[in-house]
Amino acid sequence: MRPKLNRITAAAVVLLAGLHGLAHAQTAETPTDAPPEAAVKSDPTKDFVKKVNEATGLEFWGYGRGGFYSAGNGKPKGGYSLGGDLQKYRLGNEGDNYLEFGIGKRFDLGDGIKWGVFYMPTIYNGKSGTAQAYFSLSGIFGNSATLWAGQRYHRVQDVHIVDKWVVEDGDNYGAGIDDIPLGGLGRLNVAVHTADSVDNRSGNPNNAKRINVQWRDIPTNPDGKLTVTGGLISGNFAKGKDGGALGLMHVQKNFLTPGLNNIFIAQASNGHSSLSGKFYNLDNSTTTTGFLLPAGIGQSDSFFFAPLVERTVITPQTGAKQRRILDSMDFQIGRFGGQTLIGYQTTRPDDGPETRDFTLGGRVSYGIAKYTKLLAELGTTRRSIDGQPRQTLNKGTIAVAFSPNTDFWTRPEFRIYATRASWNKAAADANAGTFGANGRRSATVFGIQMEAWWE
């Protein structure tokens, strides 16, 4: 493997040298001593999609990533994480290919009434699925309130650098009403869901149901807004109990200085309710199809008359008491942008030991030329389980990226990266089936990836 690795390294060096030359050419057009760029520039991708939507009368939105991923023999090409919700620092750590492409159309029925139909298929590492398929109806109440039914994302807030929607509900069949105006005190969403979905062919063995409430964008202070979320779960659970979730989120724009934004979130849940507002740990249902052979199988004609039957095996799952607190900042000040995260989460299953997860990390970008930026991401994570040694994992990535401008959030972004991850023996033992196989304690990953989103 050493000669092959040397060839890959040599190719990477040559490629980076060429990219350095390209960046230098861009710099010649835009000197490095030029005044700092504007804090927030127009996003060319969003502007283009808006023009397409206006020209076609359709609505397009979506997300995609993919590329070339390389790691040493037997080492995963991504996914270095201890398993916590906030622990997969994603830059140079995904190693997969994913696409979701949304398309919709709103029809004007007059008198301010519109109905819409929306669909979003997905492809993940070659496996297709459906993320959203729903209808909407607005204008019925003479205000911004919108009725909807079907399967849809109902998302509020994510932390991009760890690829986690921390406040959301949806992804299941349901119905509700969004954007009920509250007279200057924000807006209200109310929805009901089952655990079924387009891709959930095993059905809903728990007959689980959920109601969610999102009181969003409550004014609290200059440039500050509060969102309160709640959820209640009911169902027929062999283990654990029903459950509920409550969350508080405060978003502060221009925190301390213009261009710096802060998000603080505190959440709690129990039973079969997740912290974000969705279902948690519902029973597993596996259905198989086969022949039910009658007595006398040894007879020559028994097999041909055996009926074809389905057998369903349900594996009960427990609920848990969970708590999470996090603070995330993002910023764009001149050519310097980024996002940071610090968080702590506890999970105590109804029949098992408590798990405590800690995370601290961030990603920064810096524009070095008109269309070129440097990226760096560092993250350290800890996992402590009662009665077991503490696991630790550290991950770092450096990259050069090209995009329509050098703002942190601008996409599409074409990246060339190198990632280094290391972990202790406890983490290796706990992940012996993946990155910790054979007692491995570190790994290096190289890759070329493009990420894009549009709306």
CSV table of C-alpha atoms in Angstrom, one decimal:
chain,number,residue,atom,x,y,z
A,1,MET,CA,0.0,0.0,0.0
A,2,ARG,CA,2.9,2.4,0.5
A,3,PRO,CA,3.7,3.0,-3.2
A,4,LYS,CA,0.0,3.5,-3.9
A,5,LEU,CA,-0.3,6.0,-1.0
A,6,ASN,CA,2.9,7.8,-2.2
A,7,ARG,CA,1.3,8.2,-5.7
A,8,ILE,CA,-1.8,9.6,-4.3
A,9,THR,CA,0.1,12.0,-2.1
A,10,ALA,CA,2.2,13.1,-5.1
A,11,ALA,CA,-0.9,13.7,-7.2
A,12,ALA,CA,-2.4,15.7,-4.4
A,13,VAL,CA,0.7,17.9,-4.2
A,14,VAL,CA,0.7,18.5,-7.9
A,15,LEU,CA,-3.0,19.4,-7.8
A,16,LEU,CA,-2.6,21.8,-4.9
A,17,ALA,CA,0.3,23.4,-6.7
A,18,GLY,CA,-1.9,24.0,-9.7
A,19,LEU,CA,-4.6,25.4,-7.5
A,20,HIS,CA,-2.1,27.7,-5.9
A,21,GLY,CA,-1.3,29.0,-9.4
A,22,LEU,CA,-5.0,29.6,-10.1
A,23,ALA,CA,-5.5,31.4,-6.9
A,24,HIS,CA,-2.5,33.6,-7.7
A,25,ALA,CA,-4.0,34.4,-11.0
A,26,GLN,CA,-7.3,35.5,-9.3
A,27,THR,CA,-5.3,37.5,-6.8
A,28,ALA,CA,-3.6,39.4,-9.6
A,29,GLU,CA,-7.0,40.7,-10.7
A,30,THR,CA,-8.0,41.4,-7.1
A,31,PRO,CA,-4.9,42.5,-5.0
A,32,THR,CA,-4.7,41.0,-1.5
A,33,ASP,CA,-4.3,44.5,0.0
A,34,ALA,CA,-7.7,45.5,-1.4
A,35,PRO,CA,-10.3,46.8,1.1
A,36,PRO,CA,-12.2,44.1,3.0
A,37,GLU,CA,-15.2,42.7,1.0
A,38,ALA,CA,-18.7,43.5,2.1
A,39,ALA,CA,-20.0,41.6,5.2
A,40,VAL,CA,-22.7,39.9,3.2
A,41,LYS,CA,-22.7,39.7,-0.6
A,42,SER,CA,-25.5,38.6,-2.9
A,43,ASP,CA,-25.6,34.8,-3.3
A,44,PRO,CA,-25.4,34.1,-7.0
A,45,THR,CA,-27.0,30.6,-6.7
A,46,LYS,CA,-30.0,32.0,-4.9
A,47,ASP,CA,-30.3,34.8,-7.3
A,48,PHE,CA,-30.2,32.4,-10.3
A,49,VAL,CA,-32.8,30.0,-8.8
A,50,LYS,CA,-35.1,33.0,-8.0
A,51,LYS,CA,-34.9,34.0,-11.7
A,52,VAL,CA,-35.7,30.4,-12.8
A,53,ASN,CA,-38.6,30.2,-10.4
A,54,GLU,CA,-40.0,33.5,-11.7
A,55,ALA,CA,-39.6,32.5,-15.3
A,56,THR,CA,-41.1,29.0,-15.0
A,57,GLY,CA,-43.7,29.6,-12.4
A,58,LEU,CA,-42.3,26.6,-10.5
A,59,GLU,CA,-40.4,26.4,-7.2
A,60,PHE,CA,-37.1,24.6,-7.1
A,61,TRP,CA,-35.0,23.9,-3.9
A,62,GLY,CA,-32.7,21.3,-2.7
A,63,TYR,CA,-29.3,20.1,-1.5
A,64,GLY,CA,-26.5,18.0,-2.8
A,65,ARG,CA,-23.0,16.8,-2.1
A,66,GLY,CA,-20.6,14.3,-3.6
A,67,GLY,CA,-17.1,13.6,-4.8
A,68,PHE,CA,-14.0,11.5,-4.5
A,69,TYR,CA,-13.0,10.1,-1.2
A,70,SER,CA,-9.8,8.2,-0.3
A,71,ALA,CA,-8.5,6.6,2.9
A,72,GLY,CA,-5.9,4.0,3.9
A,73,ASN,CA,-6.7,0.3,3.4
A,74,GLY,CA,-9.5,-0.8,5.7
A,75,LYS,CA,-10.2,2.7,7.0
A,76,PRO,CA,-13.6,4.5,6.6
A,77,LYS,CA,-13.6,7.4,4.1
A,78,GLY,CA,-15.7,9.4,6.6
A,79,GLY,CA,-18.0,9.2,9.6
A,80,TYR,CA,-15.4,9.6,12.3
A,81,SER,CA,-17.7,10.3,15.3
A,82,LEU,CA,-18.4,8.9,18.8
A,83,GLY,CA,-22.1,8.8,17.9
A,84,GLY,CA,-23.5,11.9,19.6
A,85,ASP,CA,-26.0,14.2,17.8
A,86,LEU,CA,-23.5,17.1,17.8
A,87,GLN,CA,-20.3,15.1,17.2
A,88,LYS,CA,-19.8,14.6,13.5
A,89,TYR,CA,-17.8,17.6,12.3
A,90,ARG,CA,-18.6,17.2,8.7
A,91,LEU,CA,-16.0,19.0,6.7
A,92,GLY,CA,-13.8,16.3,5.1
A,93,ASN,CA,-15.7,13.7,7.2
A,94,GLU,CA,-18.7,12.7,5.1
A,95,GLY,CA,-17.4,10.3,2.5
A,96,ASP,CA,-20.8,9.9,0.9
A,97,ASN,CA,-22.9,11.1,-2.0
A,98,TYR,CA,-26.4,12.6,-1.4
A,99,LEU,CA,-29.0,14.6,-3.5
A,100,GLU,CA,-32.4,15.9,-2.6
A,101,PHE,CA,-34.2,17.9,-5.3
A,102,GLY,CA,-37.5,19.6,-4.5
A,103,ILE,CA,-40.0,20.9,-7.1
A,104,GLY,CA,-43.3,22.5,-6.5
A,105,LYS,CA,-46.1,24.5,-8.0
A,106,ARG,CA,-48.6,27.0,-6.5
A,107,PHE,CA,-51.9,27.6,-8.4
A,108,ASP,CA,-53.7,30.9,-8.0
A,109,LEU,CA,-57.4,30.3,-7.5
A,110,GLY,CA,-58.3,34.0,-7.1
A,111,ASP,CA,-59.4,36.0,-4.0
A,112,GLY,CA,-55.9,35.5,-2.6
A,113,ILE,CA,-56.3,31.7,-2.4
A,114,LYS,CA,-53.5,29.4,-3.6
A,115,TRP,CA,-53.0,25.7,-3.4
A,116,GLY,CA,-49.7,24.0,-4.0
A,117,VAL,CA,-48.2,20.6,-4.6
A,118,PHE,CA,-44.6,19.7,-3.7
A,119,TYR,CA,-42.4,16.7,-4.2
A,120,MET,CA,-38.8,15.9,-3.2
A,121,PRO,CA,-37.0,12.7,-4.1
A,122,THR,CA,-33.6,11.7,-2.7
A,123,ILE,CA,-30.6,9.6,-3.6
A,124,TYR,CA,-28.2,8.5,-0.9
A,125,ASN,CA,-25.2,6.5,-2.0
A,126,GLY,CA,-27.3,5.1,-4.9
A,127,LYS,CA,-30.4,4.3,-2.8
A,128,SER,CA,-33.5,6.4,-3.8
A,129,GLY,CA,-36.2,7.6,-1.5
A,130,THR,CA,-38.8,10.3,-0.9
A,131,ALA,CA,-38.2,13.1,1.6
A,132,GLN,CA,-41.3,15.2,0.9
A,133,ALA,CA,-44.7,14.9,-0.8
A,134,TYR,CA,-47.4,17.2,0.3
A,135,PHE,CA,-50.1,19.8,-0.6
A,136,SER,CA,-50.8,23.3,0.8
A,137,LEU,CA,-53.6,25.7,0.8
A,138,SER,CA,-53.2,29.4,1.7
A,139,GLY,CA,-55.4,32.5,1.8
A,140,ILE,CA,-58.5,30.8,3.3
A,141,PHE,CA,-58.3,32.8,6.5
A,142,GLY,CA,-57.3,36.1,4.8
A,143,ASN,CA,-53.8,36.2,6.4
A,144,SER,CA,-50.5,34.3,6.2
A,145,ALA,CA,-51.8,31.1,7.7
A,146,THR,CA,-51.3,28.0,5.4
A,147,LEU,CA,-52.9,24.6,5.6
A,148,TRP,CA,-50.9,21.6,4.6
A,149,ALA,CA,-51.1,17.8,4.5
A,150,GLY,CA,-48.8,15.0,3.4
A,151,GLN,CA,-45.1,14.3,4.3
A,152,ARG,CA,-42.8,17.3,4.6
A,153,TYR,CA,-39.9,18.8,6.4
A,154,HIS,CA,-40.9,21.0,9.3
A,155,ARG,CA,-37.5,22.5,10.2
A,156,VAL,CA,-36.5,25.4,12.4
A,157,GLN,CA,-32.8,25.4,13.1
A,158,ASP,CA,-29.7,23.4,12.2
A,159,VAL,CA,-26.0,23.5,13.1
A,160,HIS,CA,-24.4,23.1,9.7
A,161,ILE,CA,-20.9,22.1,10.7
A,162,VAL,CA,-22.2,19.0,12.4
A,163,ASP,CA,-25.0,18.3,9.9
A,164,LYS,CA,-27.7,18.2,12.5
A,165,TRP,CA,-31.2,19.8,12.6
A,166,VAL,CA,-31.5,20.4,16.3
A,167,VAL,CA,-35.1,21.9,16.2
A,168,GLU,CA,-37.5,20.2,13.8
A,169,ASP,CA,-40.5,18.0,13.4
A,170,GLY,CA,-41.9,16.3,10.4
A,171,ASP,CA,-40.5,13.7,7.9
A,172,ASN,CA,-43.7,11.6,8.5
A,173,TYR,CA,-47.2,11.7,7.2
A,174,GLY,CA,-49.1,14.5,8.9
A,175,ALA,CA,-51.1,17.7,8.6
A,176,GLY,CA,-51.2,21.1,10.1
A,177,ILE,CA,-51.4,24.8,9.8
A,178,ASP,CA,-48.4,27.1,9.6
A,179,ASP,CA,-47.7,30.8,10.1
A,180,ILE,CA,-50.7,31.8,12.2
A,181,PRO,CA,-50.1,35.5,12.9
A,182,LEU,CA,-50.1,36.4,16.6
A,183,GLY,CA,-50.4,40.2,16.4
A,184,GLY,CA,-46.7,41.1,16.5
A,185,LEU,CA,-45.9,38.4,19.0
A,186,GLY,CA,-44.5,36.0,16.4
A,187,ARG,CA,-46.3,33.2,14.5
A,188,LEU,CA,-47.6,29.8,15.4
A,189,ASN,CA,-47.3,26.4,13.7
A,190,VAL,CA,-49.4,23.4,14.8
A,191,ALA,CA,-49.2,19.9,13.3
A,192,VAL,CA,-50.1,16.3,13.9
A,193,HIS,CA,-48.1,13.3,12.7
A,194,THR,CA,-48.1,9.5,12.6
A,195,ALA,CA,-44.9,7.5,12.4
A,196,ASP,CA,-45.7,6.3,8.8
A,197,SER,CA,-43.9,7.7,5.8
A,198,VAL,CA,-43.5,7.1,2.1
A,199,ASP,CA,-40.3,5.0,2.7
A,200,ASN,CA,-41.4,3.3,5.9
A,201,ARG,CA,-42.8,0.1,4.4
A,202,SER,CA,-42.9,-1.6,7.8
A,203,GLY,CA,-45.7,0.6,8.9
A,204,ASN,CA,-46.3,1.9,12.4
A,205,PRO,CA,-46.2,-1.0,14.9
A,206,ASN,CA,-46.6,1.3,17.8
A,207,ASN,CA,-49.6,3.1,16.3
A,208,ALA,CA,-47.6,6.2,17.4
A,209,LYS,CA,-49.0,9.7,17.0
A,210,ARG,CA,-47.5,13.1,17.7
A,211,ILE,CA,-48.6,16.7,18.0
A,212,ASN,CA,-46.1,19.5,17.6
A,213,VAL,CA,-46.4,23.2,18.4
A,214,GLN,CA,-43.8,25.9,17.2
A,215,TRP,CA,-44.3,29.4,18.5
A,216,ARG,CA,-41.7,31.1,16.4
A,217,ASP,CA,-39.9,34.5,16.2
A,218,ILE,CA,-41.2,36.1,19.4
A,219,PRO,CA,-39.6,39.5,19.6
A,220,THR,CA,-37.5,39.8,22.8
A,221,ASN,CA,-34.9,42.5,22.3
A,222,PRO,CA,-33.3,44.5,19.4
A,223,ASP,CA,-32.3,42.0,16.7
A,224,GLY,CA,-33.3,39.1,19.1
A,225,LYS,CA,-36.1,36.6,18.7
A,226,LEU,CA,-37.3,33.6,20.8
A,227,THR,CA,-38.8,30.4,19.6
A,228,VAL,CA,-40.6,27.9,21.8
A,229,THR,CA,-41.3,24.4,20.7
A,230,GLY,CA,-43.3,21.5,22.2
A,231,GLY,CA,-44.3,18.0,21.3
A,232,LEU,CA,-46.4,15.2,22.8
A,233,ILE,CA,-46.1,11.5,21.8
A,234,SER,CA,-48.6,8.7,22.3
A,235,GLY,CA,-48.6,5.1,21.2
A,236,ASN,CA,-48.7,1.4,22.2
A,237,PHE,CA,-45.2,0.8,23.6
A,238,ALA,CA,-44.1,-2.5,25.0
A,239,LYS,CA,-41.2,-0.7,26.6
A,240,GLY,CA,-41.0,2.8,27.9
A,241,LYS,CA,-43.8,5.3,27.9
A,242,ASP,CA,-45.4,8.0,25.8
A,243,GLY,CA,-43.4,11.2,26.0
A,244,GLY,CA,-43.0,14.9,25.5
A,245,ALA,CA,-40.4,17.5,24.4
A,246,LEU,CA,-39.9,21.2,25.2
A,247,GLY,CA,-37.4,23.5,23.7
A,248,LEU,CA,-36.3,27.2,23.9
A,249,MET,CA,-34.2,28.9,21.2
A,250,HIS,CA,-32.9,32.5,21.2
A,251,VAL,CA,-31.5,33.9,18.0
A,252,GLN,CA,-29.5,37.1,18.3
A,253,LYS,CA,-28.4,38.9,15.2
A,254,ASN,CA,-25.4,41.3,15.3
A,255,PHE,CA,-24.3,39.8,18.7
A,256,LEU,CA,-21.7,42.2,20.2
A,257,THR,CA,-20.6,43.3,16.7
A,258,PRO,CA,-22.2,43.6,13.3
A,259,GLY,CA,-21.9,40.3,11.3
A,260,LEU,CA,-21.8,38.0,14.4
A,261,ASN,CA,-24.9,36.0,15.1
A,262,ASN,CA,-25.6,33.8,18.1
A,263,ILE,CA,-28.0,30.9,18.7
A,264,PHE,CA,-28.6,29.5,22.2
A,265,ILE,CA,-30.8,26.4,22.6
A,266,ALA,CA,-32.0,24.4,25.7
A,267,GLN,CA,-34.1,21.3,25.2
A,268,ALA,CA,-35.5,18.4,27.3
A,269,SER,CA,-37.5,15.3,26.4
A,270,ASN,CA,-38.6,12.0,27.8
A,271,GLY,CA,-40.2,8.7,26.7
A,272,HIS,CA,-40.4,8.2,23.0
A,273,SER,CA,-40.1,11.8,22.1
A,274,SER,CA,-36.8,13.2,20.7
A,275,LEU,CA,-35.2,16.4,21.7
A,276,SER,CA,-35.8,18.0,18.3
A,277,GLY,CA,-39.5,17.3,18.4
A,278,LYS,CA,-39.7,14.0,16.4
A,279,PHE,CA,-40.3,10.4,17.4
A,280,TYR,CA,-37.5,8.7,19.3
A,281,ASN,CA,-36.6,5.0,19.3
A,282,LEU,CA,-39.9,3.5,18.1
A,283,ASP,CA,-40.1,-0.3,17.9
A,284,ASN,CA,-38.3,-2.0,15.0
A,285,SER,CA,-40.6,-4.0,12.7
A,286,THR,CA,-39.1,-6.5,10.2
A,287,THR,CA,-41.4,-8.3,7.7
A,288,THR,CA,-40.2,-11.4,5.7
A,289,THR,CA,-42.0,-13.4,3.1
A,290,GLY,CA,-41.7,-17.2,2.7
A,291,PHE,CA,-43.4,-20.6,2.3
A,292,LEU,CA,-45.4,-22.1,5.1
A,293,LEU,CA,-44.9,-25.8,4.3
A,294,PRO,CA,-47.4,-28.3,5.5
A,295,ALA,CA,-46.7,-31.6,7.2
A,296,GLY,CA,-45.3,-34.2,4.9
A,297,ILE,CA,-42.8,-31.9,3.2
A,298,GLY,CA,-41.0,-35.0,2.1
A,299,GLN,CA,-43.8,-35.8,-0.3
A,300,SER,CA,-43.2,-34.8,-3.9
A,301,ASP,CA,-46.2,-32.5,-4.2
A,302,SER,CA,-46.2,-30.8,-0.8
A,303,PHE,CA,-44.0,-27.9,-1.9
A,304,PHE,CA,-46.1,-26.8,-4.8
A,305,PHE,CA,-49.2,-26.3,-2.7
A,306,ALA,CA,-47.5,-24.5,0.2
A,307,PRO,CA,-49.1,-21.0,0.6
A,308,LEU,CA,-46.9,-17.9,0.6
A,309,VAL,CA,-47.1,-16.0,3.9
A,310,GLU,CA,-45.6,-12.9,5.5
A,311,ARG,CA,-44.1,-12.9,8.9
A,312,THR,CA,-43.5,-9.8,11.0
A,313,VAL,CA,-41.2,-9.6,13.9
A,314,ILE,CA,-41.4,-6.6,16.3
A,315,THR,CA,-38.4,-5.7,18.5
A,316,PRO,CA,-39.5,-3.4,21.4
A,317,GLN,CA,-37.3,-0.4,22.0
A,318,THR,CA,-37.0,1.7,25.1
A,319,GLY,CA,-37.6,5.5,25.5
A,320,ALA,CA,-35.2,7.8,27.3
A,321,LYS,CA,-34.9,11.0,29.3
A,322,GLN,CA,-32.7,13.5,27.4
A,323,ARG,CA,-31.3,17.0,27.9
A,324,ARG,CA,-29.4,19.2,25.6
A,325,ILE,CA,-27.8,22.7,25.8
A,326,LEU,CA,-25.8,24.3,23.0
A,327,ASP,CA,-24.5,27.6,21.8
A,328,SER,CA,-23.5,28.3,18.2
A,329,MET,CA,-22.2,31.4,16.6
A,330,ASP,CA,-21.8,32.2,12.9
A,331,PHE,CA,-20.1,35.3,11.4
A,332,GLN,CA,-19.0,37.0,8.2
A,333,ILE,CA,-16.7,40.0,8.9
A,334,GLY,CA,-14.9,41.1,5.7
A,335,ARG,CA,-13.2,38.0,4.2
A,336,PHE,CA,-13.3,36.1,7.5
A,337,GLY,CA,-16.3,33.9,8.2
A,338,GLY,CA,-17.2,30.8,10.1
A,339,GLN,CA,-19.4,28.9,12.6
A,340,THR,CA,-18.6,27.6,16.1
A,341,LEU,CA,-20.3,25.2,18.5
A,342,ILE,CA,-20.2,24.1,22.1
A,343,GLY,CA,-22.7,21.7,23.4
A,344,TYR,CA,-23.6,19.1,26.1
A,345,GLN,CA,-26.2,16.3,25.9
A,346,THR,CA,-27.3,13.6,28.2
A,347,THR,CA,-29.3,10.5,27.4
A,348,ARG,CA,-30.6,8.1,30.1
A,349,PRO,CA,-32.5,5.1,28.6
A,350,ASP,CA,-35.4,3.7,30.5
A,351,ASP,CA,-33.4,0.5,31.1
A,352,GLY,CA,-29.7,1.4,30.7
A,353,PRO,CA,-26.8,3.6,31.8
A,354,GLU,CA,-26.7,7.3,31.1
A,355,THR,CA,-24.6,8.7,28.2
A,356,ARG,CA,-23.0,12.1,28.4
A,357,ASP,CA,-21.7,13.8,25.2
A,358,PHE,CA,-19.6,17.0,25.0
A,359,THR,CA,-18.6,18.8,21.9
A,360,LEU,CA,-16.5,21.9,21.1
A,361,GLY,CA,-15.4,23.0,17.7
A,362,GLY,CA,-15.7,25.3,14.7
A,363,ARG,CA,-15.0,26.0,11.1
A,364,VAL,CA,-13.5,29.1,9.6
A,365,SER,CA,-13.1,30.4,6.1
A,366,TYR,CA,-10.9,33.2,4.7
A,367,GLY,CA,-11.1,34.6,1.2
A,368,ILE,CA,-7.6,34.7,-0.4
A,369,ALA,CA,-8.8,35.6,-3.9
A,370,LYS,CA,-11.9,36.6,-5.8
A,371,TYR,CA,-13.3,33.0,-6.0
A,372,THR,CA,-11.0,31.2,-3.6
A,373,LYS,CA,-11.1,30.6,0.1
A,374,LEU,CA,-9.2,28.6,2.7
A,375,LEU,CA,-11.1,26.4,5.1
A,376,ALA,CA,-10.1,24.9,8.5
A,377,GLU,CA,-12.2,22.9,10.9
A,378,LEU,CA,-11.3,21.6,14.4
A,379,GLY,CA,-13.5,19.6,16.7
A,380,THR,CA,-13.0,17.7,20.0
A,381,THR,CA,-15.7,15.4,21.4
A,382,ARG,CA,-16.1,13.3,24.5
A,383,ARG,CA,-18.5,10.5,25.4
A,384,SER,CA,-18.9,9.2,29.0
A,385,ILE,CA,-21.1,6.2,29.7
A,386,ASP,CA,-21.8,5.1,33.3
A,387,GLY,CA,-19.4,2.3,34.3
A,388,GLN,CA,-17.2,2.6,31.2
A,389,PRO,CA,-14.0,4.5,30.4
A,390,ARG,CA,-14.4,7.9,28.8
A,391,GLN,CA,-14.1,8.1,25.0
A,392,THR,CA,-12.4,11.0,23.2
A,393,LEU,CA,-12.1,11.8,19.5
A,394,ASN,CA,-10.3,14.8,17.9
A,395,LYS,CA,-10.7,15.7,14.2
A,396,GLY,CA,-9.2,18.4,12.1
A,397,THR,CA,-9.5,19.3,8.4
A,398,ILE,CA,-7.8,21.9,6.1
A,399,ALA,CA,-9.1,22.6,2.6
A,400,VAL,CA,-9.0,25.0,-0.3
A,401,ALA,CA,-12.3,25.8,-1.8
A,402,PHE,CA,-13.7,27.6,-4.9
A,403,SER,CA,-17.1,29.2,-5.0
A,404,PRO,CA,-18.9,32.2,-6.7
A,405,ASN,CA,-17.7,34.4,-3.8
A,406,THR,CA,-15.7,33.8,-0.6
A,407,ASP,CA,-18.5,34.2,2.0
A,408,PHE,CA,-18.8,31.3,4.4
A,409,TRP,CA,-22.3,30.4,3.4
A,410,THR,CA,-22.0,30.8,-0.4
A,411,ARG,CA,-22.6,27.6,-2.4
A,412,PRO,CA,-21.8,25.7,-4.6
A,413,GLU,CA,-18.4,25.1,-3.0
A,414,PHE,CA,-15.7,22.9,-4.6
A,415,ARG,CA,-13.3,21.6,-2.0
A,416,ILE,CA,-10.0,19.8,-1.9
A,417,TYR,CA,-9.3,18.6,1.7
A,418,ALA,CA,-7.2,16.6,4.0
A,419,THR,CA,-8.6,15.3,7.3
A,420,ARG,CA,-6.8,13.8,10.3
A,421,ALA,CA,-8.7,12.1,13.1
A,422,SER,CA,-7.4,10.5,16.3
A,423,TRP,CA,-9.1,8.8,19.3
A,424,ASN,CA,-8.3,7.0,22.5
A,425,LYS,CA,-8.4,3.3,23.3
A,426,ALA,CA,-11.9,3.5,24.8
A,427,ALA,CA,-13.2,5.0,21.6
A,428,ALA,CA,-11.4,2.3,19.5
A,429,ASP,CA,-12.9,-0.4,21.6
A,430,ALA,CA,-16.4,1.1,21.4
A,431,ASN,CA,-16.1,1.4,17.6
A,432,ALA,CA,-14.3,-1.8,16.8
A,433,GLY,CA,-16.7,-2.6,14.0
A,434,THR,CA,-15.8,0.7,12.1
A,435,PHE,CA,-13.0,3.1,12.5
A,436,GLY,CA,-11.5,1.4,15.6
A,437,ALA,CA,-11.1,-2.0,14.0
A,438,ASN,CA,-7.9,-3.9,15.0
A,439,GLY,CA,-7.2,-1.3,17.7
A,440,ARG,CA,-6.6,1.5,15.2
A,441,ARG,CA,-6.2,4.9,16.9
A,442,SER,CA,-5.9,7.4,14.0
A,443,ALA,CA,-6.7,7.9,10.3
A,444,THR,CA,-6.0,10.3,7.5
A,445,VAL,CA,-8.5,11.0,4.8
A,446,PHE,CA,-8.2,12.9,1.5
A,447,GLY,CA,-11.0,14.0,-0.8
A,448,ILE,CA,-12.4,16.3,-3.4
A,449,GLN,CA,-16.0,17.3,-2.8
A,450,MET,CA,-18.6,19.7,-4.1
A,451,GLU,CA,-21.5,20.8,-1.9
A,452,ALA,CA,-24.5,22.9,-3.1
A,453,TRP,CA,-27.8,24.1,-1.9
A,454,TRP,CA,-30.4,26.2,-3.7
A,455,GLU,CA,-33.8,27.7,-2.9
